[in-house]
Coordinates of C-alpha atoms in Angstrom, one line a residue:
M1397 CA 13.1 -58.7 10.5
T1398 CA 13.2 -57.0 13.9
E1399 CA 14.2 -53.7 12.4
R1400 CA 11.3 -53.8 9.9
V1401 CA 8.8 -54.6 12.8
F1402 CA 10.2 -51.7 14.7
L1403 CA 9.8 -49.3 11.7
N1404 CA 6.3 -50.4 11.2
K1405 CA 5.4 -49.9 14.8
N1406 CA 7.1 -46.4 14.7
R1407 CA 5.0 -45.5 11.6
F1408 CA 1.9 -46.7 13.3
F1409 CA 2.7 -44.6 16.3
D1410 CA 3.4 -41.5 14.2
K1411 CA 0.2 -42.0 12.3
N1412 CA -1.8 -42.2 15.5
I1413 CA -0.1 -39.1 16.9
I1414 CA -1.1 -37.2 13.7
K1415 CA -4.7 -38.4 14.1
V1416 CA -4.8 -37.2 17.7
L1417 CA -3.3 -33.8 16.9
L1418 CA -5.8 -33.3 14.0
L1419 CA -8.7 -34.2 16.4
I1420 CA -7.5 -31.8 19.1
S1421 CA -7.0 -29.0 16.6
S1422 CA -10.5 -29.4 15.2
I1423 CA -12.0 -29.4 18.7
L1424 CA -10.1 -26.3 19.6
T1425 CA -11.4 -24.5 16.5
I1426 CA -15.0 -25.5 17.3
F1427 CA -14.6 -24.2 20.9
A1428 CA -13.0 -21.0 19.6
L1429 CA -16.0 -20.3 17.4
L1430 CA -18.4 -21.1 20.2
S1431 CA -16.5 -18.7 22.5
L1432 CA -17.3 -15.9 20.1
E1433 CA -21.0 -16.2 20.6
S1434 CA -21.1 -14.3 23.9
T1435 CA -19.2 -11.4 22.3
L1436 CA -21.4 -10.9 19.3
P1437 CA -22.8 -8.9 17.7
V1438 CA -20.6 -5.8 18.2
T1439 CA -22.7 -2.7 18.0
N1440 CA -20.2 -0.1 19.4
Y1441 CA -16.6 0.7 18.8
E1442 CA -14.2 -1.8 20.5
I1443 CA -10.7 -0.7 21.2
S1444 CA -9.1 -4.1 20.5
I1445 CA -10.3 -7.1 18.6
Y1446 CA -8.1 -9.3 20.7
S1447 CA -9.1 -8.1 24.2
A1448 CA -12.8 -8.2 23.1
A1449 CA -12.5 -12.0 22.7
P1450 CA -9.3 -13.3 24.4
L1451 CA -10.4 -16.9 24.7
F1452 CA -11.2 -17.1 20.9
W1453 CA -7.7 -15.9 20.1
F1454 CA -6.0 -18.2 22.5
L1455 CA -7.8 -21.3 21.2
I1456 CA -7.5 -20.5 17.5
I1457 CA -3.8 -19.7 17.7
L1458 CA -3.2 -22.9 19.7
S1459 CA -5.2 -24.9 17.1
N1460 CA -2.9 -23.6 14.3
L1461 CA 0.2 -24.3 16.3
I1462 CA -0.9 -27.9 16.7
L1463 CA -1.6 -28.1 12.9
I1464 CA 1.9 -26.7 12.2
S1465 CA 3.5 -29.3 14.5
C1466 CA 1.4 -32.0 12.8
M1467 CA 2.6 -31.0 9.3
I1468 CA 6.2 -30.9 10.4
L1469 CA 5.8 -34.4 11.8
Q1470 CA 4.3 -35.6 8.5
A1471 CA 7.3 -34.1 6.6
Q1472 CA 9.8 -35.6 9.1
N1473 CA 8.2 -39.1 8.9
E1474 CA 7.3 -38.9 5.2
N1475 CA 3.7 -39.8 6.1
Y1476 CA 1.4 -37.8 3.9
N1477 CA -1.9 -39.6 4.3
Y1478 CA -3.4 -36.7 6.3
F1479 CA -1.7 -33.8 4.6
W1480 CA -4.7 -32.3 2.7
L1481 CA -6.8 -32.6 5.8
S1482 CA -4.1 -30.8 7.8
F1483 CA -3.7 -28.1 5.1
S1484 CA -7.5 -27.6 4.8
L1485 CA -7.8 -27.1 8.5
L1486 CA -5.0 -24.6 8.4
L1487 CA -6.7 -22.7 5.6
L1488 CA -10.0 -22.8 7.5
N1489 CA -8.4 -21.4 10.7
N1490 CA -6.6 -18.7 8.8
F1491 CA -9.8 -17.7 7.0
I1492 CA -11.6 -17.5 10.4
I1493 CA -8.8 -15.3 11.8
L1494 CA -9.0 -12.9 8.8
S1495 CA -12.8 -12.9 8.7
Q1496 CA -13.2 -11.5 12.2
P1497 CA -14.3 -8.0 11.1
L1498 CA -17.1 -9.7 9.1
M1499 CA -18.0 -12.1 11.9
R1500 CA -18.0 -9.5 14.6
G1501 CA -20.3 -7.2 12.6
Y1502 CA -17.9 -4.3 11.7
F1503 CA -19.1 -2.1 9.0
A1504 CA -15.5 -2.0 7.7
Y1505 CA -12.0 -2.5 8.9
G1506 CA -9.4 0.1 8.1
S1507 CA -9.1 3.8 8.0
T1508 CA -10.3 5.9 5.0
D1509 CA -9.3 3.3 2.3
P1510 CA -12.2 0.8 2.7
W1511 CA -14.7 3.7 2.7
N1512 CA -13.1 5.1 -0.5
H1513 CA -13.1 1.6 -2.2
F1514 CA -16.7 1.1 -1.1
Q1515 CA -17.8 4.4 -2.7
S1516 CA -15.9 3.6 -5.9
A1517 CA -17.6 0.2 -6.2
I1518 CA -21.0 1.8 -5.6
A1519 CA -20.3 4.5 -8.2
I1520 CA -19.5 1.7 -10.8
T1521 CA -22.8 -0.1 -9.8
E1522 CA -24.9 3.0 -10.2
S1523 CA -23.3 4.7 -13.2
G1524 CA -21.9 1.7 -15.1
N1525 CA -18.5 3.4 -15.7
M1526 CA -15.3 3.7 -13.8
G1527 CA -14.6 7.4 -14.1
D1528 CA -11.1 8.5 -13.1
D1529 CA -10.3 5.2 -11.3
Y1530 CA -6.6 4.3 -11.0
Y1531 CA -7.3 0.8 -9.6
P1532 CA -10.4 -0.4 -11.3
I1533 CA -10.0 -4.1 -11.0
T1534 CA -10.7 -4.2 -7.3
H1535 CA -13.7 -1.9 -7.6
I1536 CA -15.1 -3.8 -10.6
L1537 CA -14.8 -7.0 -8.7
L1538 CA -16.7 -5.5 -5.7
A1539 CA -19.4 -4.2 -8.0
E1540 CA -19.8 -7.5 -9.8
L1541 CA -20.1 -9.4 -6.6
N1542 CA -22.7 -6.9 -5.4
Q1543 CA -24.7 -7.4 -8.7
L1544 CA -24.4 -11.2 -8.6
T1545 CA -25.4 -11.7 -5.0
S1546 CA -27.4 -8.6 -4.1
L1547 CA -25.4 -8.4 -0.9
N1548 CA -24.1 -5.1 0.3
V1549 CA -20.7 -4.0 -1.0
E1550 CA -19.3 -3.5 2.5
I1551 CA -19.6 -7.3 3.1
F1552 CA -17.1 -7.9 0.2
T1553 CA -14.7 -5.3 1.4
K1554 CA -14.3 -7.4 4.5
F1555 CA -14.3 -10.7 2.7
L1556 CA -12.0 -10.2 -0.3
P1557 CA -8.7 -9.8 1.6
A1558 CA -9.3 -13.1 3.5
Y1559 CA -10.2 -14.9 0.2
F1560 CA -7.1 -13.6 -1.6
S1561 CA -5.0 -14.7 1.4
M1562 CA -6.3 -18.2 0.9
I1563 CA -5.3 -18.0 -2.8
Y1564 CA -1.9 -16.9 -1.6
M1565 CA -1.5 -19.9 0.7
V1566 CA -2.7 -22.5 -1.9
F1567 CA -0.6 -21.2 -4.8
T1568 CA 2.5 -20.7 -2.6
Y1569 CA 2.3 -24.5 -2.0
F1570 CA 1.8 -25.2 -5.7
L1571 CA 4.6 -22.8 -6.7
G1572 CA 7.0 -24.5 -4.3
K1573 CA 6.0 -27.9 -5.7
E1574 CA 6.8 -26.7 -9.2
V1575 CA 10.3 -25.1 -8.5
F1576 CA 11.5 -27.9 -6.1
K1577 CA 9.9 -31.3 -6.6
N1578 CA 10.1 -32.8 -3.1
K1579 CA 7.1 -33.8 -1.1
R1580 CA 8.7 -33.2 2.3
Y1581 CA 9.7 -29.7 1.3
A1582 CA 6.2 -29.0 0.0
V1583 CA 4.6 -30.0 3.3
I1584 CA 6.9 -27.7 5.2
L1585 CA 6.1 -24.9 2.8
A1586 CA 2.3 -25.4 3.4
A1587 CA 3.0 -24.8 7.1
V1588 CA 5.2 -21.7 6.5
S1589 CA 2.6 -20.2 4.2
S1590 CA 0.3 -19.8 7.1
T1591 CA 2.3 -16.7 8.4
F1592 CA 0.7 -13.4 7.6
L1593 CA 3.7 -11.6 6.1
L1594 CA 1.7 -8.6 4.7
T1595 CA 0.3 -7.6 8.2
Y1596 CA -2.8 -5.5 7.8
Y1597 CA -3.0 -6.0 4.0
H1598 CA -4.5 -9.4 4.8
V1599 CA -7.5 -7.8 6.4
V1600 CA -7.9 -4.3 4.9
I1601 CA -9.0 -4.0 1.2
Y1602 CA -6.1 -2.4 -0.6
P1603 CA -5.6 -3.0 -4.4
Q1604 CA -1.9 -3.2 -3.9
G1605 CA -2.3 -5.9 -1.2
L1606 CA -4.7 -7.9 -3.3
S1607 CA -2.4 -7.8 -6.3
I1608 CA 0.6 -9.0 -4.1
L1609 CA -1.5 -11.9 -2.8
I1610 CA -2.1 -13.3 -6.3
L1611 CA 1.6 -13.2 -7.2
P1612 CA 2.2 -16.9 -6.2
L1613 CA -0.6 -17.8 -8.7
F1614 CA 1.1 -15.6 -11.4
F1615 CA 4.6 -17.2 -10.9
Y1616 CA 3.2 -20.7 -10.7
L1617 CA 1.7 -20.1 -14.1
F1618 CA 5.0 -18.6 -15.2
F1619 CA 7.0 -21.7 -14.3
K1620 CA 4.4 -23.9 -15.9
S1621 CA 4.0 -21.9 -19.1
D1622 CA 6.7 -23.8 -20.9
Q1623 CA 4.7 -27.0 -20.5
S1624 CA 1.4 -26.1 -22.1
I1625 CA -0.3 -23.4 -24.2
S1626 CA -3.1 -23.1 -21.7
Y1627 CA -0.8 -21.8 -19.0
N1628 CA 0.5 -19.2 -21.5
I1629 CA -3.0 -18.0 -22.2
L1630 CA -3.8 -17.7 -18.5
I1631 CA -0.6 -15.8 -17.8
V1632 CA -1.2 -13.4 -20.7
L1633 CA -4.7 -12.7 -19.3
L1634 CA -3.1 -11.8 -15.9
L1635 CA -0.6 -9.6 -17.6
F1636 CA -3.5 -7.6 -19.2
L1637 CA -5.1 -7.2 -15.8
M1638 CA -2.1 -6.5 -13.5
P1639 CA -1.5 -2.8 -14.2
F1640 CA -5.1 -2.0 -13.6
F1641 CA -4.8 -4.0 -10.3
H1642 CA -1.9 -1.9 -9.0
P1643 CA 0.9 -0.2 -11.0
F1644 CA 3.6 -0.9 -8.3
V1645 CA 3.1 -4.6 -8.7
E1646 CA 3.1 -4.3 -12.5
I1647 CA 6.5 -2.5 -12.5
T1648 CA 7.9 -5.2 -10.3
L1649 CA 6.5 -7.9 -12.7
I1650 CA 8.2 -6.2 -15.6
G1651 CA 11.5 -6.3 -13.8
C1652 CA 11.0 -10.0 -12.8
L1653 CA 10.1 -11.1 -16.4
I1654 CA 13.2 -9.5 -17.8
A1655 CA 15.4 -10.9 -15.1
A1656 CA 13.9 -14.4 -15.5
E1657 CA 14.9 -14.5 -19.2
I1658 CA 18.4 -13.3 -18.5
I1659 CA 18.9 -15.9 -15.7
R1660 CA 17.5 -18.6 -18.0
Y1661 CA 19.9 -17.6 -20.8
V1662 CA 22.9 -17.7 -18.3
L1663 CA 21.9 -21.1 -17.0
D1664 CA 20.8 -22.9 -20.2
K1665 CA 22.7 -20.8 -22.9
G1666 CA 19.5 -20.7 -24.9
S1667 CA 17.7 -17.9 -26.6
I1668 CA 16.0 -15.0 -24.8
S1669 CA 12.2 -14.6 -25.2
I1670 CA 10.8 -11.2 -24.5
N1671 CA 7.2 -11.8 -25.4
K1672 CA 5.8 -11.8 -21.8
S1673 CA 8.0 -8.8 -20.9
M1674 CA 6.7 -6.8 -23.9
V1675 CA 3.1 -7.6 -23.1
S1676 CA 3.6 -6.4 -19.6
I1677 CA 5.4 -3.2 -20.7
V1678 CA 2.7 -2.4 -23.3
M1679 CA -0.1 -2.9 -20.7
F1680 CA 1.7 -0.7 -18.1
F1681 CA 1.9 2.1 -20.6
A1682 CA -1.8 1.5 -21.5
W1683 CA -2.5 2.1 -17.8
W1684 CA -0.1 5.1 -17.5
S1685 CA -1.7 6.8 -20.5
S1686 CA -5.1 6.5 -18.9
F1687 CA -6.8 8.6 -16.3
A1688 CA -4.5 11.6 -16.8
V1689 CA -1.7 9.7 -15.1
F1690 CA 0.6 10.1 -18.1
A1691 CA 0.6 13.9 -18.1
N1692 CA 1.1 14.0 -14.3
G1693 CA 3.9 11.5 -14.5
I1694 CA 5.8 13.5 -17.1
K1695 CA 5.4 16.6 -15.0
K1696 CA 6.8 14.9 -11.9
I1697 CA 9.7 13.4 -13.8
N1698 CA 10.5 16.8 -15.3
S1699 CA 10.3 18.5 -11.9
W1700 CA 12.6 15.8 -10.4
L1701 CA 15.2 16.1 -13.1
F1702 CA 15.4 19.9 -12.9
G1703 CA 15.2 20.1 -9.1
E1704 CA 11.8 21.8 -9.0
V1705 CA 10.1 19.6 -6.4
S1706 CA 8.8 21.9 -3.7
S1707 CA 7.6 19.2 -1.2
V1708 CA 8.0 15.5 -0.5
P1709 CA 4.8 13.5 -0.6
R1710 CA 3.7 11.4 2.5
T1711 CA 6.4 13.0 4.7
N1712 CA 3.7 13.5 7.4
E1713 CA 3.7 9.7 7.9
L1714 CA 7.0 10.0 9.6
S1715 CA 5.9 12.6 12.2
F1716 CA 4.1 10.0 14.3
T1717 CA 7.3 8.2 15.2
H1718 CA 9.4 11.3 15.8
S1719 CA 8.4 11.4 19.5
M1720 CA 9.2 7.7 20.1
S1721 CA 12.5 6.5 21.6
L1722 CA 14.7 4.3 19.5
L1723 CA 14.0 1.3 21.8
D1724 CA 10.2 1.9 21.5
T1725 CA 10.4 2.2 17.7
M1726 CA 12.4 -1.0 17.4
L1727 CA 9.9 -2.9 19.6
L1728 CA 7.1 -1.6 17.6
F1729 CA 8.7 -2.8 14.3
L1730 CA 9.3 -6.2 15.8
K1731 CA 5.7 -6.5 16.9
C1732 CA 4.4 -5.4 13.5
Y1733 CA 7.0 -6.9 11.1
G1734 CA 9.1 -9.3 13.2
S1735 CA 7.8 -12.3 11.3
Q1736 CA 8.7 -10.7 7.9
L1737 CA 12.2 -9.7 9.2
I1738 CA 12.9 -13.3 10.5
Y1739 CA 11.7 -14.9 7.3
M1740 CA 13.6 -12.3 5.1
S1741 CA 16.8 -13.1 6.9
I1742 CA 16.3 -16.9 6.5
A1743 CA 15.4 -16.4 2.8
L1744 CA 18.7 -14.6 2.1
I1745 CA 20.6 -17.4 3.8
A1746 CA 18.6 -19.9 1.7
I1747 CA 19.7 -18.1 -1.5
I1748 CA 23.3 -18.4 -0.5
L1749 CA 22.9 -22.1 0.1
I1750 CA 21.0 -22.6 -3.2
L1751 CA 23.9 -20.9 -5.1
W1752 CA 26.5 -22.9 -3.2
K1753 CA 24.7 -26.2 -3.9
Y1754 CA 24.2 -25.3 -7.5
K1755 CA 27.8 -24.5 -7.9
K1756 CA 28.7 -28.0 -6.5
G1757 CA 26.6 -29.6 -9.3
D1758 CA 23.0 -29.8 -8.0
K1759 CA 21.5 -28.9 -11.4
Y1760 CA 18.0 -29.8 -10.2
L1761 CA 18.0 -26.4 -8.5
N1762 CA 17.6 -24.5 -11.8
K1763 CA 14.1 -23.3 -11.1
M1764 CA 15.0 -22.4 -7.5
I1765 CA 17.9 -20.3 -8.9
I1766 CA 15.5 -18.5 -11.1
L1767 CA 13.1 -17.9 -8.3
S1768 CA 15.9 -16.6 -6.1
G1769 CA 16.8 -14.1 -8.9
L1770 CA 13.1 -13.1 -9.1
F1771 CA 13.0 -12.5 -5.3
I1772 CA 16.1 -10.2 -5.4
T1773 CA 14.6 -8.4 -8.5
S1774 CA 11.3 -7.9 -6.6
L1775 CA 13.2 -6.5 -3.6
V1776 CA 15.3 -4.1 -5.7
T1777 CA 12.5 -3.0 -8.1
Y1778 CA 10.0 -2.4 -5.3
F1779 CA 12.5 -0.5 -3.2
M1780 CA 13.5 1.8 -6.2
T1781 CA 9.8 2.3 -7.0
F1782 CA 9.0 3.0 -3.4
L1783 CA 11.6 5.8 -3.3
T1784 CA 9.6 7.8 -5.8
Q1785 CA 7.0 8.2 -3.1
G1786 CA 9.3 10.4 -1.0
N1787 CA 10.4 10.1 2.6
T1788 CA 7.9 7.6 3.9
S1789 CA 7.9 5.3 6.9
I1790 CA 9.8 2.0 7.0
G1791 CA 6.5 0.5 8.2
R1792 CA 4.8 1.3 4.9
L1793 CA 7.8 -0.1 3.1
L1794 CA 7.7 -3.4 4.9
G1795 CA 3.9 -3.6 5.1
S1796 CA 3.5 -3.7 1.4
N1797 CA 6.7 -5.5 0.5
I1798 CA 6.0 -7.1 -2.9
A1799 CA 8.9 -9.6 -2.4
V1800 CA 6.9 -11.6 0.2
W1801 CA 5.4 -13.7 -2.6
A1802 CA 8.7 -15.7 -2.7
I1803 CA 9.8 -15.6 0.9
P1804 CA 7.9 -18.8 2.1
V1805 CA 9.4 -20.8 -0.8
L1806 CA 12.9 -19.8 0.1
V1807 CA 12.4 -20.1 3.9
S1808 CA 11.0 -23.7 3.4
F1809 CA 14.1 -24.7 1.5
L1810 CA 16.4 -24.0 4.4
L1811 CA 14.0 -25.7 6.9
F1812 CA 13.9 -28.7 4.5
L1813 CA 17.7 -28.9 4.7
I1814 CA 17.6 -28.8 8.5
L1815 CA 15.0 -31.6 8.5
K1816 CA 17.0 -33.7 6.0
N1817 CA 20.5 -33.3 7.3
F1818 CA 20.1 -33.1 11.1
N1819 CA 20.8 -36.4 12.7
K1820 CA 19.0 -35.5 15.9
K1821 CA 15.4 -35.6 14.7
K1822 CA 13.9 -34.1 17.8
L1823 CA 16.2 -31.1 17.6
A1824 CA 15.4 -30.6 13.9
F1825 CA 11.7 -30.7 14.7
L1826 CA 12.1 -28.2 17.6
I1827 CA 14.1 -25.7 15.5
I1828 CA 11.6 -25.8 12.6
F1829 CA 8.6 -25.6 14.9
I1830 CA 10.0 -22.7 16.9
I1831 CA 10.8 -20.7 13.7
I1832 CA 7.3 -21.3 12.1
S1833 CA 5.2 -21.0 15.2
S1834 CA 6.9 -17.9 16.6
S1835 CA 6.7 -16.2 13.2
F1836 CA 3.0 -17.2 12.9
T1837 CA 2.1 -16.0 16.4
V1838 CA 3.8 -12.6 16.0
S1839 CA 2.1 -12.1 12.6
V1840 CA -1.4 -12.9 14.1
L1841 CA -1.0 -10.4 16.8
G1842 CA 0.1 -7.7 14.3
I1843 CA -2.5 -8.0 11.6
Y1844 CA -5.2 -6.1 13.5
R1845 CA -4.3 -2.7 15.1
S1846 CA -4.5 -2.8 18.9
P1847 CA -2.9 -1.4 22.0
W1848 CA -0.3 -4.2 21.7
I1849 CA 1.2 -2.2 18.8
D1850 CA 0.4 1.3 20.3
Q1851 CA -2.7 1.8 18.1
P1852 CA -6.4 1.7 18.5
N1853 CA -8.5 -0.8 16.6
W1854 CA -9.3 0.2 13.0
H1855 CA -12.9 -0.5 13.7
F1856 CA -15.3 1.4 11.4
T1857 CA -18.8 1.0 13.0
Y1858 CA -22.2 1.1 11.4
S1859 CA -22.9 4.2 13.5
D1860 CA -19.9 5.8 11.8
A1861 CA -21.4 4.9 8.4
S1862 CA -24.8 6.2 9.4
A1863 CA -23.4 9.5 10.6
I1864 CA -21.3 10.0 7.4
T1865 CA -24.3 9.1 5.2
W1866 CA -26.6 11.5 7.1
K1867 CA -24.1 14.3 6.8
T1868 CA -23.7 13.5 3.0
N1869 CA -27.4 13.6 2.4
Y1870 CA -28.4 16.6 4.5
D1871 CA -25.3 18.8 4.8
T1872 CA -25.5 21.9 2.7
Y1873 CA -22.3 23.4 4.0
T1874 CA -19.0 23.3 2.1
K1875 CA -16.7 22.8 5.1
T1876 CA -16.7 20.1 7.8
L1877 CA -14.6 19.7 10.9
Y1878 CA -13.7 16.2 11.9
L1879 CA -12.6 14.7 15.3
A1880 CA -12.0 11.0 16.1
V1881 CA -13.8 9.9 12.9
P1882 CA -11.8 7.7 10.5
V1883 CA -12.3 9.7 7.3
N1884 CA -10.2 12.3 5.4
G1885 CA -11.5 15.6 6.7
K1886 CA -11.0 18.9 4.9
I1887 CA -10.4 20.4 8.4
N1888 CA -9.3 18.4 11.5
F1889 CA -8.5 19.4 15.0
D1890 CA -4.8 19.9 14.2
N1891 CA -5.9 23.1 12.5
I1892 CA -7.8 24.2 15.5
K1893 CA -5.0 23.5 17.9
G1894 CA -2.7 25.4 15.6
K1895 CA -4.8 28.4 16.2
G1896 CA -4.4 28.0 19.9
F1897 CA -7.9 26.9 20.7
N1898 CA -9.0 25.6 24.1
Y1899 CA -11.8 26.5 26.5
Y1900 CA -9.5 28.4 28.8
N1901 CA -8.7 31.2 26.4
H1902 CA -11.9 30.9 24.3
T1903 CA -15.6 30.9 25.2
S1904 CA -16.7 29.1 22.1
L1905 CA -15.3 27.1 19.2
A1906 CA -17.3 29.4 17.0
E1907 CA -14.8 32.2 17.5
L1908 CA -12.5 30.4 15.1
F1909 CA -15.0 30.3 12.2
P1910 CA -16.5 33.3 10.5
E1911 CA -19.2 31.1 8.8
N1912 CA -21.3 28.2 9.8
I1913 CA -19.5 24.8 9.7
I1914 CA -20.5 21.2 10.3
F1915 CA -18.6 19.4 13.1
L1916 CA -18.6 15.5 13.0
C1917 CA -17.3 14.2 16.3
G1918 CA -16.7 10.7 17.6
K1919 CA -16.8 11.7 21.2
S1920 CA -17.2 8.3 22.8
R1921 CA -14.3 6.8 20.7
Q1922 CA -12.1 9.7 21.7
N1923 CA -12.7 9.3 25.4
M1924 CA -12.4 5.5 25.2
I1925 CA -9.0 5.6 23.5
M1926 CA -7.7 8.3 25.8
D1927 CA -8.8 6.3 28.9
N1928 CA -6.6 3.4 27.7
A1929 CA -3.2 3.4 29.5
N1930 CA -1.4 2.0 26.5
L1931 CA -2.8 4.5 24.1
N1932 CA -3.1 7.8 25.9
Q1933 CA 0.6 8.5 25.5
S1934 CA 0.9 7.1 21.9
S1935 CA 1.5 9.2 18.9
L1936 CA -0.1 6.6 16.6
I1937 CA -3.7 7.0 17.4
K1938 CA -4.8 9.5 14.7
P1939 CA -7.4 9.8 13.1
W1940 CA -9.2 7.6 15.6
A1941 CA -8.5 10.0 18.5
D1942 CA -6.6 13.2 19.2
P1943 CA -3.8 12.6 21.7
D1944 CA -3.6 16.3 22.7
L1945 CA -7.2 16.9 23.3
K1946 CA -8.3 16.6 26.9
E1947 CA -11.6 15.0 28.0
D1948 CA -12.9 18.2 29.6
T1949 CA -12.6 20.0 26.3
I1950 CA -14.6 17.3 24.6
N1951 CA -17.3 17.5 27.2
K1952 CA -17.5 21.3 27.0
I1953 CA -18.1 21.0 23.3
G1954 CA -21.5 19.5 24.2
I1955 CA -22.5 22.6 26.2
D1956 CA -20.9 25.3 24.0
P1957 CA -23.6 27.9 23.5
Y1958 CA -22.8 28.4 19.8
I1959 CA -22.8 24.6 18.9
I1960 CA -26.1 22.9 18.1
T1961 CA -26.5 19.1 18.0
I1962 CA -28.2 18.2 14.8
Y1963 CA -27.6 14.5 14.8
S1964 CA -26.5 11.8 17.3
N1965 CA -26.5 8.0 17.3
G1966 CA -24.7 7.3 20.6
E1967 CA -21.4 6.7 18.8
D1968 CA -21.0 9.9 16.7
D1969 CA -22.4 13.4 17.0
I1970 CA -22.9 16.0 14.3
Y1971 CA -22.9 19.6 15.4
L1972 CA -23.6 22.9 13.7
I1973 CA -21.1 25.5 14.7
E1974 CA -22.7 28.9 14.3
G1975 CA -19.9 31.1 13.0
A1976 CA -19.6 34.8 13.7
N1977 CA -21.0 35.7 10.2
G1978 CA -23.3 32.7 10.0

């Protein structure tokens, strides 16, 4: 009788702690949003989204850490009355974090990619056809949202990554519930899913990133497909769409679908079904044969087989880190991808434990065994596919790691075992909280580019958009020189420096150009970045600034006798360089 009373009191105490934690977290979120008011709207370029509103970031991160602790307590005490409220608040906070470019009034967040996707969506809206578009699903979605709401397309380029990240969190939870039917495990998984494992893919609109974020939905339907025909219909619809979302993800799916049937055959000794695999393969070849990709792919394969490859694509991405020391490079990777590396290590340990427990007779782990095989298949397939892109950076490899769809599910299994088997409950809580909270915090500080990771903010301003639009509408010249403007230029200042230009050995920039040329210059951004102590020695600041260009050179451009200012908006300047034969 005494023990029962004690347990009831303990449950009452735990229930009240959870209520208090949820209340504190909600208040912190409200104050975080109120603290933003004094920093909005943003009209000019800001070098860091974090330093621009430090109180907001402190409060919103603290709010999420309290929610994570609350969810661990619920799993530990098997008290789930407030789970959906906790998870909803966690989703809300993450959405607020990922919506900062929209809330702060950025035109776009990212380098050249959002601008390109924005233009592709506008082209579909205006012409009604896709043209030579390799990733049409993203652009069709943007165009449809524009038509349905009459809102500008750039709003949705900032909104979609956050929305897809919420889909990722929700269906990671449902996927985990399907492969391992344990409520305590599912609650831990909901907390683990809050970590931003895809770094900037959560905030920049990349078709590859969006397609990775819906993989938990795909595999949830896959594991449910043997229960109802409706799930099979939905998964076939996704199979039709996936190659037109992004081919890398589609190739990984083909490997996973084949691997899943092989694993099922080994586990259950049943027949192998290749229907989904065949649909996926057929749709991939339908994509490959479109947009002239097929002919180009055959040529590349032929050149690779017979050693006729003259250059390696994307090799220039490595040049930025060549000047960094080994220690600086390692620190940079930990800041950017530390959470993924931590979770990846835990996931591999979890797979070993799953196999060991299955071998001991835990047959209820069948679906977890299949998921582990799909995770390994995703890693291997993605890595092999990635190698076809040439000698690229490890950062790009980790940043778009397709296997992250399964990482939270596996990590949560190991954390569940710690919670279940540790006799010292406080120690178990502390270990789980440290793992999830540290990974979450590192991921939050790495999703937006900032001096913390030796890069300037990927902030594309409305002034940038106005300058580029003005140039597009009024420029009659075929060549343009770009400096400190986040677009792909036909000529950039690297070409100029390669010719040995500076105002000590030249009287005018016009000496380098025989004909008239337009010069689009983000002078204020260049000076702001170069004045930052953490960035002026960084090799990772292009195309937002040129690390080798001195401020006096930038200032002399404004008084160069052969350079005429034809447009200025305070953020960007457009000059006409009068060439020698102009």
